[in-house]
Backbone as JSON Lines, residues from 0, in Angstrom:
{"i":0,"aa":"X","n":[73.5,-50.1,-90.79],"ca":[72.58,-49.03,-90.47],"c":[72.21,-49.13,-88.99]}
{"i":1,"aa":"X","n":[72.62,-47.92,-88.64],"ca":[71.7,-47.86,-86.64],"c":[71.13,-48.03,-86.5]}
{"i":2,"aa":"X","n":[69.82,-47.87,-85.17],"ca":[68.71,-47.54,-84.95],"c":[68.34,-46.03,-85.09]}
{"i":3,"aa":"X","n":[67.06,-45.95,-85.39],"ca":[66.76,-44.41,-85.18],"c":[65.82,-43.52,-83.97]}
{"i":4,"aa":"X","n":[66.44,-42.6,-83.61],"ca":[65.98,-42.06,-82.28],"c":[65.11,-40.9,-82.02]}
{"i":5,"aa":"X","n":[63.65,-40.64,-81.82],"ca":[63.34,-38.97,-81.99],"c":[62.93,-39.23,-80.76]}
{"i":6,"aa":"X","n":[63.36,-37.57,-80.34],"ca":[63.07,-37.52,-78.91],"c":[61.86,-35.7,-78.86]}
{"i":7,"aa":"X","n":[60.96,-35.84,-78.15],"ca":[59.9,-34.9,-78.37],"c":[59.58,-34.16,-77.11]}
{"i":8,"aa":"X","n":[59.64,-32.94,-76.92],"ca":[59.76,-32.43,-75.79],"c":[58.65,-31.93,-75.59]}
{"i":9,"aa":"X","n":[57.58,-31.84,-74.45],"ca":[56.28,-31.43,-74.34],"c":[56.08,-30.73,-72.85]}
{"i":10,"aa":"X","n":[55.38,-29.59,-72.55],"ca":[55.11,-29.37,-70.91],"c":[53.71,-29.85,-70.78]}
{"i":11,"aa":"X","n":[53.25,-30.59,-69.84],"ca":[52.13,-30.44,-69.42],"c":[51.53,-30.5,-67.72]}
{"i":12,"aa":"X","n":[50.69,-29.98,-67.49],"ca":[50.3,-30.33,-65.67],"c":[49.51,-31.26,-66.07]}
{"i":13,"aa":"X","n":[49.0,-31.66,-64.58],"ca":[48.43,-32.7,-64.02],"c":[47.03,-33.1,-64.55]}
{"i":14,"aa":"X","n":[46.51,-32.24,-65.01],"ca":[45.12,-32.19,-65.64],"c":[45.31,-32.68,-67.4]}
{"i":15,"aa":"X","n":[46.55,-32.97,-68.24],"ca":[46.61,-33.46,-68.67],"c":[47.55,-34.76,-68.95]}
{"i":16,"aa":"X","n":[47.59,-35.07,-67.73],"ca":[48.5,-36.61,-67.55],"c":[47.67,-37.59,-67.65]}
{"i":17,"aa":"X","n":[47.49,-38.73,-68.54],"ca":[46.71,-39.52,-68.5],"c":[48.31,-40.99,-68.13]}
{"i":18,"aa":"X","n":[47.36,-41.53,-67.57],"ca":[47.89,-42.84,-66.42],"c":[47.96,-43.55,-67.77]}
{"i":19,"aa":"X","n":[49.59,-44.29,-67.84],"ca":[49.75,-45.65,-68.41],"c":[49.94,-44.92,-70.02]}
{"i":20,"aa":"X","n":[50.41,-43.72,-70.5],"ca":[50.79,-43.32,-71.76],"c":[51.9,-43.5,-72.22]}
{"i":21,"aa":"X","n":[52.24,-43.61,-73.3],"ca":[52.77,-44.18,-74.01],"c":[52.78,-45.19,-75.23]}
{"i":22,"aa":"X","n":[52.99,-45.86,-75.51],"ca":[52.51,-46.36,-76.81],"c":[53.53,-46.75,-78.17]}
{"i":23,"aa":"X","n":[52.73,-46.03,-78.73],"ca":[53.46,-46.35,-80.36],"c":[52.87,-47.52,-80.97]}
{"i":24,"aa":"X","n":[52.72,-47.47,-82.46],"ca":[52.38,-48.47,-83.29],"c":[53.11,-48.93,-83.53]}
{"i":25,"aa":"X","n":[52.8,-50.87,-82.67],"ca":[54.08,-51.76,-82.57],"c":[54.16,-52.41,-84.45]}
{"i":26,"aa":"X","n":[53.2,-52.11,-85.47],"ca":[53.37,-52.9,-86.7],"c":[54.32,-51.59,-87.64]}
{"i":27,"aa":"X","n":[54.5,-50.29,-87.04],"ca":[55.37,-49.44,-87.99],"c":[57.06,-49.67,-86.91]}
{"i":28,"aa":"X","n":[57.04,-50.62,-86.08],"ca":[58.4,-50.47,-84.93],"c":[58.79,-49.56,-83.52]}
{"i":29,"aa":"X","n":[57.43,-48.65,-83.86],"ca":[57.25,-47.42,-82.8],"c":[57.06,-48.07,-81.5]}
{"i":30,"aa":"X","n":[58.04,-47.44,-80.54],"ca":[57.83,-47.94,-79.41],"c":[57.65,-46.75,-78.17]}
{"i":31,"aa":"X","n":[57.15,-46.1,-77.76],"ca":[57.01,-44.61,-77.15],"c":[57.16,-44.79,-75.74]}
{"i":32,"aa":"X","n":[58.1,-43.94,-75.16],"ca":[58.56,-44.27,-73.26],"c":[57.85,-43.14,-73.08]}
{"i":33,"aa":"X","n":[57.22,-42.95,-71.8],"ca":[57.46,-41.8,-71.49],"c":[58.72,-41.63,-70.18]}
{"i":34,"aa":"X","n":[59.32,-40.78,-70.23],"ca":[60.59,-40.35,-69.57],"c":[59.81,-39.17,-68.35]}
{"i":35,"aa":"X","n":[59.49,-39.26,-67.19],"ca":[60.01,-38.33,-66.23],"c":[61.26,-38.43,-65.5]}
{"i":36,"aa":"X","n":[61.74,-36.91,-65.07],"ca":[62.95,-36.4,-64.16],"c":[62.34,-35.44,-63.45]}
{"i":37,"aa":"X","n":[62.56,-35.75,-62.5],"ca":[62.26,-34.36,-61.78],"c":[63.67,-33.02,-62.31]}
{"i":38,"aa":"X","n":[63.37,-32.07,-62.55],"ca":[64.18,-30.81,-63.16],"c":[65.11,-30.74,-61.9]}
{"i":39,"aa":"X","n":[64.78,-30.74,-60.63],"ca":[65.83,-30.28,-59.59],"c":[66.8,-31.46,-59.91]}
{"i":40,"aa":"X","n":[66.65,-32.48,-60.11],"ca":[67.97,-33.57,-60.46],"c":[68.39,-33.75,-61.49]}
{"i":41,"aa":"X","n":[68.36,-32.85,-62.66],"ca":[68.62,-32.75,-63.66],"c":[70.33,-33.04,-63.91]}
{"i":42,"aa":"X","n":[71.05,-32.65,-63.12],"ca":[72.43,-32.66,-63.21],"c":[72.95,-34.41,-63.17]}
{"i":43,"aa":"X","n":[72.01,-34.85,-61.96],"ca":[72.33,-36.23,-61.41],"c":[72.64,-37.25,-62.94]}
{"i":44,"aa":"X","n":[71.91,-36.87,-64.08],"ca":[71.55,-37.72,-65.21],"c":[73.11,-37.07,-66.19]}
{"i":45,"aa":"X","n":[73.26,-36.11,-65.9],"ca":[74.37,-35.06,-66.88],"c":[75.85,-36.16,-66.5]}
{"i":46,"aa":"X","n":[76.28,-35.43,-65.54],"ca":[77.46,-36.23,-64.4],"c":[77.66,-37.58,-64.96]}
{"i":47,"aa":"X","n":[78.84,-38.02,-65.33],"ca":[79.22,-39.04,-65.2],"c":[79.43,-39.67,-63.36]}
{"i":48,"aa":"X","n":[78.78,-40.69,-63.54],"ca":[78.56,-41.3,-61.77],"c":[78.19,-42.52,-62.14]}
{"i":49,"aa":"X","n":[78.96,-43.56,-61.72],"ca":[77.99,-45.12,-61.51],"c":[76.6,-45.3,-61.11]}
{"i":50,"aa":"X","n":[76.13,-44.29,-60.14],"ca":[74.97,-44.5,-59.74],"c":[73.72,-44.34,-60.93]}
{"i":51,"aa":"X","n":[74.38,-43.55,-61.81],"ca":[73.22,-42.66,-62.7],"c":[72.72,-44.22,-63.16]}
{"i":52,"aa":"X","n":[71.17,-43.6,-63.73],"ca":[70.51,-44.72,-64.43],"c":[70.58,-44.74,-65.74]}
{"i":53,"aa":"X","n":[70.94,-45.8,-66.78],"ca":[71.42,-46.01,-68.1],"c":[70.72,-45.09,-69.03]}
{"i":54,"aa":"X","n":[71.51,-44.18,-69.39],"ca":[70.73,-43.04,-70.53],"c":[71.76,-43.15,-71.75]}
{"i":55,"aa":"X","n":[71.08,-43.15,-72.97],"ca":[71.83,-43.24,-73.94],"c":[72.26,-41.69,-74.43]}
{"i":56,"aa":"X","n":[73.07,-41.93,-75.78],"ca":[73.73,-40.55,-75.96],"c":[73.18,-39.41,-76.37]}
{"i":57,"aa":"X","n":[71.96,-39.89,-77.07],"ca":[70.93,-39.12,-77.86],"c":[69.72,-38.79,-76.5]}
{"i":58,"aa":"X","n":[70.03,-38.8,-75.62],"ca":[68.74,-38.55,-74.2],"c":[69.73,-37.73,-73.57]}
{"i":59,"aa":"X","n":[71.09,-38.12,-73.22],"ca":[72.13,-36.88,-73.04],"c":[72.09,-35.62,-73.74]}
{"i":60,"aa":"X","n":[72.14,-35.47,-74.96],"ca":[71.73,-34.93,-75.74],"c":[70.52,-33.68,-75.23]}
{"i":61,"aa":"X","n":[69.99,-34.36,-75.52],"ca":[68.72,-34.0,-75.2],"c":[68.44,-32.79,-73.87]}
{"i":62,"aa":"X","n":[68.87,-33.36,-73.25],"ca":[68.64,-33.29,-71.44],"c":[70.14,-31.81,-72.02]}
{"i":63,"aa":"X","n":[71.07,-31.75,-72.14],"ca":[71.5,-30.56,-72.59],"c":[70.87,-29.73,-73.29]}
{"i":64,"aa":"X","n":[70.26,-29.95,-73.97],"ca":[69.67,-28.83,-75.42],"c":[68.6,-28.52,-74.19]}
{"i":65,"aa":"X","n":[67.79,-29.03,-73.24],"ca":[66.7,-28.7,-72.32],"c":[67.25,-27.58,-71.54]}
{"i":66,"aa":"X","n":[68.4,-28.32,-70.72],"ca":[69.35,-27.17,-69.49],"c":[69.55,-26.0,-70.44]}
{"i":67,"aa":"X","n":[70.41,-25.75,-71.79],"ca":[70.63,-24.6,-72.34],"c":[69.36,-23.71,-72.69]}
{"i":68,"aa":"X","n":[68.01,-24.61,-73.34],"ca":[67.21,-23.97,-73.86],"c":[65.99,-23.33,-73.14]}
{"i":69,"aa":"X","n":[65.44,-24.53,-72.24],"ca":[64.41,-24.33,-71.58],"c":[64.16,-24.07,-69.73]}
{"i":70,"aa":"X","n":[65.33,-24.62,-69.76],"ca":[65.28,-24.34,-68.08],"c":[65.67,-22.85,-67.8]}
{"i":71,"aa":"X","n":[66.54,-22.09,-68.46],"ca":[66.56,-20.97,-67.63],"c":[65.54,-20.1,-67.89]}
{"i":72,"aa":"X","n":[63.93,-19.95,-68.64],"ca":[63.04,-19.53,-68.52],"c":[61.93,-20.51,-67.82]}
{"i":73,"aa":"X","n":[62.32,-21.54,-67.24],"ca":[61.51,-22.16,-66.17],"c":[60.98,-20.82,-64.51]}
{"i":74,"aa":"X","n":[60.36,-20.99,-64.19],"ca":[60.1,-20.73,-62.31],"c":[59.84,-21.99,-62.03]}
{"i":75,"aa":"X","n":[60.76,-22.32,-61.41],"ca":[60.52,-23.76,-60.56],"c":[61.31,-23.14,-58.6]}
């Protein structure tokens, strides 16, 4: 059996960023990242490149279903 992966997509500004979030209840195995990218480098993470920083397949994933779904009703 694998590990299991949920990944949760949220917008928020600055007025609700609280410093040092993240979490998860370490006695159910929950372990919670939070992930920023800046959107203009969005591709940099897509691209196969040595430089990129280690993203697994299910955050690839992800980061596609975002570019198809949500970025082209972004204004950035």
């Amino acid at each position: 059996m694998g590990n299991q992966m949920t990944l949760y997509y949220a917008e928020v500004d600055e007025s609700q960023r609280v410093s040092g979030a993240g979490g998860g209840l370490a006695e159910e195995g929950e372990f919670i990242e939070i992930f920023e990218w800046p959107v203009a480098k969005l591709d940099l993470l897509l691209q196969a490149n040595p430089n990129r920083p280690p993203t697994s397949t299910t955050l690839l994933c992800a980061l596609y279903w975002f570019k198809l779904n949500i970025l082209p009703s972004l204004t950035i």
